[in-house]
Coordinates of C-alpha atoms in Angstrom, one line a residue:
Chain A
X116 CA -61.4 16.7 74.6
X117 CA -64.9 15.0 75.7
X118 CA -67.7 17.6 73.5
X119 CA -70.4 16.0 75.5
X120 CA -70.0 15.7 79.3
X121 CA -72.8 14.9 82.2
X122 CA -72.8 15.6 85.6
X123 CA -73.1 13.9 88.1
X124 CA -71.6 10.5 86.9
X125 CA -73.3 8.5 89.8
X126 CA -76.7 9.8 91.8
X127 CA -78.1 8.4 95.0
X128 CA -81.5 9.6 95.3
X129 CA -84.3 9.2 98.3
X130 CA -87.7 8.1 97.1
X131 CA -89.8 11.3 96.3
X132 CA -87.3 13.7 96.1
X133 CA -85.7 16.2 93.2
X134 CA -82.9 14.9 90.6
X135 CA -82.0 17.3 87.9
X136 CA -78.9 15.7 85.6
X137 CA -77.0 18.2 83.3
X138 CA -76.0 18.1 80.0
X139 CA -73.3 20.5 78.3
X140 CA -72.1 20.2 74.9
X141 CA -69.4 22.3 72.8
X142 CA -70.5 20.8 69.2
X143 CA -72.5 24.0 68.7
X144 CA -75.0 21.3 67.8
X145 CA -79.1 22.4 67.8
X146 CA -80.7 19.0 68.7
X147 CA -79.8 17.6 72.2
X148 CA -81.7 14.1 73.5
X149 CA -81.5 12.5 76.6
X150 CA -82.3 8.4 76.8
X151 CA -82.4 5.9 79.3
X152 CA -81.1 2.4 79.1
X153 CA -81.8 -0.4 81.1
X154 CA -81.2 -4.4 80.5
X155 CA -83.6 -6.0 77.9
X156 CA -84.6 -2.4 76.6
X157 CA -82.0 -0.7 75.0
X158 CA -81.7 2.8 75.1
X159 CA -85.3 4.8 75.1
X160 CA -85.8 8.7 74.4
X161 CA -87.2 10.8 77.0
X162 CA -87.0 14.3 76.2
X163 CA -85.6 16.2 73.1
X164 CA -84.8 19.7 71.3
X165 CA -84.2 21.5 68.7
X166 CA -82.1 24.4 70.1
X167 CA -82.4 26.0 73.0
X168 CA -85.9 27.2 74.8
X169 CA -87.3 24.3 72.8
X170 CA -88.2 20.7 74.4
X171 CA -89.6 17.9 72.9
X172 CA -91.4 14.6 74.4
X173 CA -89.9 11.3 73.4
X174 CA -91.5 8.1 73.7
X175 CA -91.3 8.0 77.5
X176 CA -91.5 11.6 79.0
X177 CA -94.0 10.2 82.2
X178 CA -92.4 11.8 85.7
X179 CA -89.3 13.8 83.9
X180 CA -89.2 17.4 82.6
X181 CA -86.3 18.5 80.5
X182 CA -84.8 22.7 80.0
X183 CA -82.7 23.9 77.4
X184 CA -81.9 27.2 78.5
X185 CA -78.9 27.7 76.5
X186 CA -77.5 25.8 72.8
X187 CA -74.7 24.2 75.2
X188 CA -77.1 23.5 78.0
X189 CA -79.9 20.8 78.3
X190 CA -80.9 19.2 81.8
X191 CA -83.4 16.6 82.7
X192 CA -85.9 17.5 85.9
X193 CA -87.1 14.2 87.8
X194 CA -89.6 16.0 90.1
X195 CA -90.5 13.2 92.7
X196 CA -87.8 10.7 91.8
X197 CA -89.3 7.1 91.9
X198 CA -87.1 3.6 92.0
X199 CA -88.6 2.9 88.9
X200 CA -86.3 5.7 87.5
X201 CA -83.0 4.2 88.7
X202 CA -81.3 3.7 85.7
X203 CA -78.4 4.4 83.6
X204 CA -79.0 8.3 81.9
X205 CA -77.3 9.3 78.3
X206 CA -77.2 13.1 76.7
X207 CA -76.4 13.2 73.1
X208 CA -76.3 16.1 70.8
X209 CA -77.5 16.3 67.5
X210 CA -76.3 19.2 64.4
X211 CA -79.6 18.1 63.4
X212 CA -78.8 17.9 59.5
X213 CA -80.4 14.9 57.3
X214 CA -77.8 12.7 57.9
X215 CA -77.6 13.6 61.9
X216 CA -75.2 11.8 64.1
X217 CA -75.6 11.7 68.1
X218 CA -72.8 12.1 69.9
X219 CA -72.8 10.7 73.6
X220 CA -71.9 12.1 76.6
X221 CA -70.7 9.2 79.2
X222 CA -73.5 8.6 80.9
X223 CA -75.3 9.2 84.9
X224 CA -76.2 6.0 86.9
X225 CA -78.7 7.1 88.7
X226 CA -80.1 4.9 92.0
X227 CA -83.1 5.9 93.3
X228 CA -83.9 4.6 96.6
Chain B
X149 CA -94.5 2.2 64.5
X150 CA -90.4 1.1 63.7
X151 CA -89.0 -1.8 65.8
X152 CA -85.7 -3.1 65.9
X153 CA -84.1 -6.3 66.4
X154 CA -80.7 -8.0 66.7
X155 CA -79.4 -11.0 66.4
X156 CA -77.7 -12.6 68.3
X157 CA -77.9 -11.6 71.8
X158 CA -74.4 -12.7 72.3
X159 CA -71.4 -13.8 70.1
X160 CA -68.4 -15.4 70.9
X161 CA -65.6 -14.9 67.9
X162 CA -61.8 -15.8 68.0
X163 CA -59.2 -12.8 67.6
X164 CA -58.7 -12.6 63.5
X165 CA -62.0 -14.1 62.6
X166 CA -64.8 -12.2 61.0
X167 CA -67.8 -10.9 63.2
X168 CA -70.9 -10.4 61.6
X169 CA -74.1 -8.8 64.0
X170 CA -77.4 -8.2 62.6
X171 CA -80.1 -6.6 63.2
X172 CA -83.6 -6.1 61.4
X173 CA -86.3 -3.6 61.2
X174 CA -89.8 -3.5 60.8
X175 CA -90.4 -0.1 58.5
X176 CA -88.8 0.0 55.0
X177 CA -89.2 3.7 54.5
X178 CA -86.5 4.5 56.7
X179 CA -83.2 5.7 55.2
X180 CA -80.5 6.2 57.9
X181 CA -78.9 3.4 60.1
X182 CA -76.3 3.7 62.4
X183 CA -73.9 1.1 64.3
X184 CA -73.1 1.9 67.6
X185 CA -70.5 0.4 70.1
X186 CA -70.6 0.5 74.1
X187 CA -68.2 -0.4 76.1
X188 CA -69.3 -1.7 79.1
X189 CA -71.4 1.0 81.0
X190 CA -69.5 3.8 79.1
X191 CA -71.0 6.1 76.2
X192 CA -72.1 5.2 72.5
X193 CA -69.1 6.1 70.0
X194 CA -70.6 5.7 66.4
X195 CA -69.1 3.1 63.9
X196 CA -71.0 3.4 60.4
X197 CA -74.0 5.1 59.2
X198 CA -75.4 4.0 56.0
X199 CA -78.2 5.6 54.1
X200 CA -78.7 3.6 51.1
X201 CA -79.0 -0.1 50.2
X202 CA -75.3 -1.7 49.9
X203 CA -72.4 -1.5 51.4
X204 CA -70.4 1.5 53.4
X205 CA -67.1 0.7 54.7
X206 CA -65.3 2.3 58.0
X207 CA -61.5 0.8 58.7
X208 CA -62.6 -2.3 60.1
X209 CA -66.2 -1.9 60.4
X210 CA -68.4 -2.6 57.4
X211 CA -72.1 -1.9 57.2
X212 CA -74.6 -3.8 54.7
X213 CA -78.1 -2.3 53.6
X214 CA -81.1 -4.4 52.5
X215 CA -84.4 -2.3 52.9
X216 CA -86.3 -5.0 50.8
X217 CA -85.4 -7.7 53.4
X218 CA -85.6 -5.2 56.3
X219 CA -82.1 -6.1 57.2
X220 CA -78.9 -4.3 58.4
X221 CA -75.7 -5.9 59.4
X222 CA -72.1 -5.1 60.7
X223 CA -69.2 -7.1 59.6
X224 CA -66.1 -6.4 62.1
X225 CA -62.5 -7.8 59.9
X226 CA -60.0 -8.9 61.8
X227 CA -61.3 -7.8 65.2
X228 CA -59.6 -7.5 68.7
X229 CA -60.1 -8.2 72.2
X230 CA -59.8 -4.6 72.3
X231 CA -63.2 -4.7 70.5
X232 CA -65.4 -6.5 73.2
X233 CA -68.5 -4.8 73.7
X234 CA -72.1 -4.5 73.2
X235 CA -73.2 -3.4 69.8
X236 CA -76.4 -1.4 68.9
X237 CA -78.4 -0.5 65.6
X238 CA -80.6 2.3 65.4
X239 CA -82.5 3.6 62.6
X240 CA -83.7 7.3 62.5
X241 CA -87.1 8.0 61.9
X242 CA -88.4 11.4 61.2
X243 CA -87.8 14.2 63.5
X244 CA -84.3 12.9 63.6
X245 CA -84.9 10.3 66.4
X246 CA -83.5 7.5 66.7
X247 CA -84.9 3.7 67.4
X248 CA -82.5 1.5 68.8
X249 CA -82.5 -2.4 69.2
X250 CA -81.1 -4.4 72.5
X251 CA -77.8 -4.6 71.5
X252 CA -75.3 -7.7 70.6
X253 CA -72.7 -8.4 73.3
X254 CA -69.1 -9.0 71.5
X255 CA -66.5 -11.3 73.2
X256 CA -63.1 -11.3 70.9
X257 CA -61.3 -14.2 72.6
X258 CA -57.4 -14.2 72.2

């Protein structure tokens, strides 16, 4: 039974408008990340917490919002979606201990058009 | 600021023979390393963590530690087609995030 899962798995988006990908986890884990990966880059954070009401930037927060309104819950906001955010989305949660391990959810290929 | 690298960006290895992936680092301090695998366009499923210099072991999958050299590696025994995939190194840094390199792609041929 997947204890990370995304939705939607695929996106088509217009140029300018509103994306919001979900996140649900049922590790009871505090910490919850959401990365991007695209060829030549690996995978880069965007947004982070530490349980829920909390969000954190990552390295590359520019033109996305995140919300954790819940411990299972944690979305990612794209406001005006650009083409330059057509990529390949991953959640992972976090129990957030020293020795933390991130477990993946499968993933959202987003195309922005 | 931590940057990570891995070597080589592809590897081709017969069924049975040893793969060995590695991957380098550029800040010493850190203590916690993990192997990921990916098959292709699906999620990360973690292989080893290791969070002291040496070796940690997992079934097939052994990690080695070097923080003087600034070097990781994964050693994969006996590996399968059924292990074809792109493999990634990421080291945590503080606040429990993770920095991950490019990747190795893994072709087991039969």
């Amino acid at each position: 039974e997947a204890a990370v899962t995304q939705s939607p798995r695929n996106k088509v988006a217009v140029t300018g408008g509103k994306v919001t990908l979900s996140c649900n986890q049922t590790n009871n884990h505090n910490n919850m990340y959401w990365y991007r990966q695209d060829t030549g880059h690996g995978l880069r954070l965007i947004h982070y917490s530490y349980g829920a009401g909390s969000t954190e930037k990552g390295d590359i927060p520019d033109g996305y919002k995140a919300s954790r309104p819940s411990q299972e819950n944690f979305s990612l906001i794209l406001e005006l979606a650009t083409p330059s955010q057509t990529s390949v989305y991953f959640c992972a949660s976090g129990d957030g201990h020293t020795q933390d391990t991130q477990y993946f959810g499968p993933g959202t290929r987003l195309l922005v058009l | 600021q931590q940057k990570v690298q891995q070597s080589p960006e592809s590897l081709t290895v017969s069924e049975g023979a040893m793969a060995s992936l590695n991957c380098t680092f550029s800040d010493g301090t850190s203590n916690n390393f993990r192997w990921y695998r990916q098959h292709s366009a699906k999620g990360l499923e973690v292989l080893v963590s290791i969070f002291s210099d040496g070796e940690k072991e997992e079934g097939r999958f052994t990690a080695h530690l070097n923080r003087a050299n600034l070097h990781v590696s994964l050693h994969i025994r006996e590996p399968q087609p059924s292990d074809s995939a792109v493999y990634l190194c990421a080291v945590m840094r503080s606040n429990y995030q993770l920095i991950w390199g490019s990747g190795t792609k893994l072709i087991i041929k039969p």
